[in-house]
């Protein structure tokens, strides 16, 4: 049984917001994933996975050190941003992820061919690595790109070749830092709304979301 700390310590979107995340809450319960909103980072060691879903308060160095130690002990940290660097979200995410060699670019990805319902910001992709066999295609709305700056980081989701980065960046959408000793990880994603009520039942987004929490 996986225990997930859904952080509220950095002013994140809360999972208990019924309008946006009631489906995700239901699916986690149905799959024996315990999710608790946690506003005290000192409680994070009690959980297997820590989620920062659109954090709006930058991470201090001592917090990054603390989370780095948790990853070295085998914990998993997930952090998800958004496109255009609205609310300086890319900078806020980078205050954590740059330590691990992942940079949020503050980019916009569009795709006129591979998208949902003709909306070029609701891009779809099949370029997914290291997920379960039931994850073949996902819809990632309003997503940033990531730059990888470490050999310990592997891109795990790319946009399709038809996609365009407005900043002309490599089209990496999700990336994973893996601690070689413990198996702990930091996973960063360019969008935080792939698992909201609008997106989660499209394509394999549900399976993708559950895999992220339990992998």
PDB file of C-alpha atoms in Angstrom, residues 1-116:
ATOM      1  CA  UNK A   1       0.000   0.000   0.000  1.00  0.00           C
ATOM      2  CA  UNK A   2       1.532   3.298  -1.125  1.00  0.00           C
ATOM      3  CA  UNK A   3       1.327   6.348   1.150  1.00  0.00           C
ATOM      4  CA  UNK A   4       1.413   9.703  -0.618  1.00  0.00           C
ATOM      5  CA  UNK A   5       1.988  13.113   0.982  1.00  0.00           C
ATOM      6  CA  UNK A   6       0.224  15.673  -1.210  1.00  0.00           C
ATOM      7  CA  UNK A   7       2.052  18.810  -0.185  1.00  0.00           C
ATOM      8  CA  UNK A   8       0.250  21.995   0.783  1.00  0.00           C
ATOM      9  CA  UNK A   9       3.449  23.440   2.275  1.00  0.00           C
ATOM     10  CA  UNK A  10       4.224  25.474  -0.847  1.00  0.00           C
ATOM     11  CA  UNK A  11       0.708  26.705  -1.666  1.00  0.00           C
ATOM     12  CA  UNK A  12      -0.017  23.910  -4.160  1.00  0.00           C
ATOM     13  CA  UNK A  13      -3.287  22.952  -5.823  1.00  0.00           C
ATOM     14  CA  UNK A  14      -4.994  20.710  -3.262  1.00  0.00           C
ATOM     15  CA  UNK A  15      -6.223  17.237  -4.128  1.00  0.00           C
ATOM     16  CA  UNK A  16      -9.314  17.763  -1.949  1.00  0.00           C
ATOM     17  CA  UNK A  17     -10.552  20.410  -4.398  1.00  0.00           C
ATOM     18  CA  UNK A  18     -13.595  18.436  -5.557  1.00  0.00           C
ATOM     19  CA  UNK A  19     -14.080  20.318  -8.815  1.00  0.00           C
ATOM     20  CA  UNK A  20     -10.580  19.541 -10.080  1.00  0.00           C
ATOM     21  CA  UNK A  21      -9.437  16.312  -8.459  1.00  0.00           C
ATOM     22  CA  UNK A  22     -12.389  14.242  -7.211  1.00  0.00           C
ATOM     23  CA  UNK A  23     -11.743  11.577  -9.851  1.00  0.00           C
ATOM     24  CA  UNK A  24      -8.077  11.258  -8.907  1.00  0.00           C
ATOM     25  CA  UNK A  25      -9.080  10.925  -5.274  1.00  0.00           C
ATOM     26  CA  UNK A  26     -11.513   8.152  -6.163  1.00  0.00           C
ATOM     27  CA  UNK A  27      -9.021   6.284  -8.337  1.00  0.00           C
ATOM     28  CA  UNK A  28      -6.330   6.386  -5.654  1.00  0.00           C
ATOM     29  CA  UNK A  29      -8.741   4.957  -3.091  1.00  0.00           C
ATOM     30  CA  UNK A  30      -9.812   2.212  -5.503  1.00  0.00           C
ATOM     31  CA  UNK A  31      -6.168   1.254  -5.981  1.00  0.00           C
ATOM     32  CA  UNK A  32      -5.212   1.218  -2.283  1.00  0.00           C
ATOM     33  CA  UNK A  33      -3.153   4.413  -2.508  1.00  0.00           C
ATOM     34  CA  UNK A  34      -3.432   6.491   0.654  1.00  0.00           C
ATOM     35  CA  UNK A  35      -3.194  10.221  -0.103  1.00  0.00           C
ATOM     36  CA  UNK A  36      -3.016  12.818   2.649  1.00  0.00           C
ATOM     37  CA  UNK A  37      -2.627  16.576   2.335  1.00  0.00           C
ATOM     38  CA  UNK A  38       0.427  17.556   4.373  1.00  0.00           C
ATOM     39  CA  UNK A  39       1.507  21.106   5.247  1.00  0.00           C
ATOM     40  CA  UNK A  40       4.471  20.179   7.481  1.00  0.00           C
ATOM     41  CA  UNK A  41       7.555  19.008   5.592  1.00  0.00           C
ATOM     42  CA  UNK A  42       8.830  17.303   8.734  1.00  0.00           C
ATOM     43  CA  UNK A  43       6.110  14.688   8.217  1.00  0.00           C
ATOM     44  CA  UNK A  44       7.284  13.785   4.720  1.00  0.00           C
ATOM     45  CA  UNK A  45       9.527  10.911   5.907  1.00  0.00           C
ATOM     46  CA  UNK A  46       6.371   9.041   6.969  1.00  0.00           C
ATOM     47  CA  UNK A  47       5.310   8.697   3.320  1.00  0.00           C
ATOM     48  CA  UNK A  48       6.564   6.790   0.282  1.00  0.00           C
ATOM     49  CA  UNK A  49       5.891   9.597  -2.179  1.00  0.00           C
ATOM     50  CA  UNK A  50       5.695  13.400  -1.914  1.00  0.00           C
ATOM     51  CA  UNK A  51       3.760  15.425  -4.520  1.00  0.00           C
ATOM     52  CA  UNK A  52       4.228  19.126  -5.260  1.00  0.00           C
ATOM     53  CA  UNK A  53       1.447  19.981  -7.703  1.00  0.00           C
ATOM     54  CA  UNK A  54       2.017  23.573  -8.896  1.00  0.00           C
ATOM     55  CA  UNK A  55       3.968  24.889  -5.902  1.00  0.00           C
ATOM     56  CA  UNK A  56       3.809  28.680  -5.678  1.00  0.00           C
ATOM     57  CA  UNK A  57       6.366  29.245  -2.916  1.00  0.00           C
ATOM     58  CA  UNK A  58      10.047  28.699  -3.851  1.00  0.00           C
ATOM     59  CA  UNK A  59      12.063  26.033  -2.062  1.00  0.00           C
ATOM     60  CA  UNK A  60      14.726  27.130   0.405  1.00  0.00           C
ATOM     61  CA  UNK A  61      18.137  25.492   0.400  1.00  0.00           C
ATOM     62  CA  UNK A  62      17.471  23.645   3.652  1.00  0.00           C
ATOM     63  CA  UNK A  63      14.252  22.208   2.195  1.00  0.00           C
ATOM     64  CA  UNK A  64      16.097  21.045  -0.915  1.00  0.00           C
ATOM     65  CA  UNK A  65      18.722  19.425   1.315  1.00  0.00           C
ATOM     66  CA  UNK A  66      15.972  17.723   3.304  1.00  0.00           C
ATOM     67  CA  UNK A  67      14.238  16.385   0.184  1.00  0.00           C
ATOM     68  CA  UNK A  68      17.570  15.271  -1.283  1.00  0.00           C
ATOM     69  CA  UNK A  69      18.190  13.210   1.824  1.00  0.00           C
ATOM     70  CA  UNK A  70      14.735  11.634   1.554  1.00  0.00           C
ATOM     71  CA  UNK A  71      15.464  10.659  -2.053  1.00  0.00           C
ATOM     72  CA  UNK A  72      18.785   9.122  -0.955  1.00  0.00           C
ATOM     73  CA  UNK A  73      16.758   7.060   1.494  1.00  0.00           C
ATOM     74  CA  UNK A  74      14.517   5.737  -1.276  1.00  0.00           C
ATOM     75  CA  UNK A  75      11.618   8.192  -1.246  1.00  0.00           C
ATOM     76  CA  UNK A  76      10.036   9.540  -4.416  1.00  0.00           C
ATOM     77  CA  UNK A  77       9.370  13.235  -5.013  1.00  0.00           C
ATOM     78  CA  UNK A  78       7.059  14.439  -7.805  1.00  0.00           C
ATOM     79  CA  UNK A  79       6.869  18.054  -8.945  1.00  0.00           C
ATOM     80  CA  UNK A  80       4.655  19.439 -11.702  1.00  0.00           C
ATOM     81  CA  UNK A  81       4.543  22.888 -13.279  1.00  0.00           C
ATOM     82  CA  UNK A  82       2.672  24.613 -16.103  1.00  0.00           C
ATOM     83  CA  UNK A  83       3.313  26.430 -19.345  1.00  0.00           C
ATOM     84  CA  UNK A  84       4.420  30.074 -19.964  1.00  0.00           C
ATOM     85  CA  UNK A  85       6.024  30.520 -16.541  1.00  0.00           C
ATOM     86  CA  UNK A  86       2.783  32.017 -15.231  1.00  0.00           C
ATOM     87  CA  UNK A  87       3.112  32.949 -11.549  1.00  0.00           C
ATOM     88  CA  UNK A  88       6.845  32.285 -12.079  1.00  0.00           C
ATOM     89  CA  UNK A  89       6.029  28.585 -11.783  1.00  0.00           C
ATOM     90  CA  UNK A  90       9.120  27.522 -13.761  1.00  0.00           C
ATOM     91  CA  UNK A  91      11.388  29.493 -11.437  1.00  0.00           C
ATOM     92  CA  UNK A  92       9.659  28.050  -8.381  1.00  0.00           C
ATOM     93  CA  UNK A  93      10.021  24.470  -9.615  1.00  0.00           C
ATOM     94  CA  UNK A  94      13.653  25.111 -10.535  1.00  0.00           C
ATOM     95  CA  UNK A  95      14.406  26.141  -6.968  1.00  0.00           C
ATOM     96  CA  UNK A  96      14.071  22.399  -6.238  1.00  0.00           C
ATOM     97  CA  UNK A  97      14.822  20.571  -9.472  1.00  0.00           C
ATOM     98  CA  UNK A  98      17.994  22.346 -10.610  1.00  0.00           C
ATOM     99  CA  UNK A  99      19.861  20.552  -7.787  1.00  0.00           C
ATOM    100  CA  UNK A 100      19.068  17.307  -9.613  1.00  0.00           C
ATOM    101  CA  UNK A 101      19.853  18.505 -13.130  1.00  0.00           C
ATOM    102  CA  UNK A 102      16.315  19.285 -14.354  1.00  0.00           C
ATOM    103  CA  UNK A 103      15.342  22.758 -15.568  1.00  0.00           C
ATOM    104  CA  UNK A 104      11.812  24.004 -16.288  1.00  0.00           C
ATOM    105  CA  UNK A 105      12.090  26.299 -19.327  1.00  0.00           C
ATOM    106  CA  UNK A 106       8.917  28.398 -19.013  1.00  0.00           C
ATOM    107  CA  UNK A 107       8.031  27.211 -22.509  1.00  0.00           C
ATOM    108  CA  UNK A 108       4.852  26.618 -24.531  1.00  0.00           C
ATOM    109  CA  UNK A 109       4.405  23.414 -26.547  1.00  0.00           C
ATOM    110  CA  UNK A 110       1.806  23.272 -29.331  1.00  0.00           C
ATOM    111  CA  UNK A 111       0.918  20.468 -31.728  1.00  0.00           C
ATOM    112  CA  UNK A 112      -1.442  20.995 -34.647  1.00  0.00           C
ATOM    113  CA  UNK A 113      -1.618  17.286 -35.501  1.00  0.00           C
ATOM    114  CA  UNK A 114      -1.416  15.297 -32.274  1.00  0.00           C
ATOM    115  CA  UNK A 115      -3.875  16.923 -29.917  1.00  0.00           C
ATOM    116  CA  UNK A 116      -7.285  16.544 -28.303  1.00  0.00           C
TER     117      UNK A 116
END
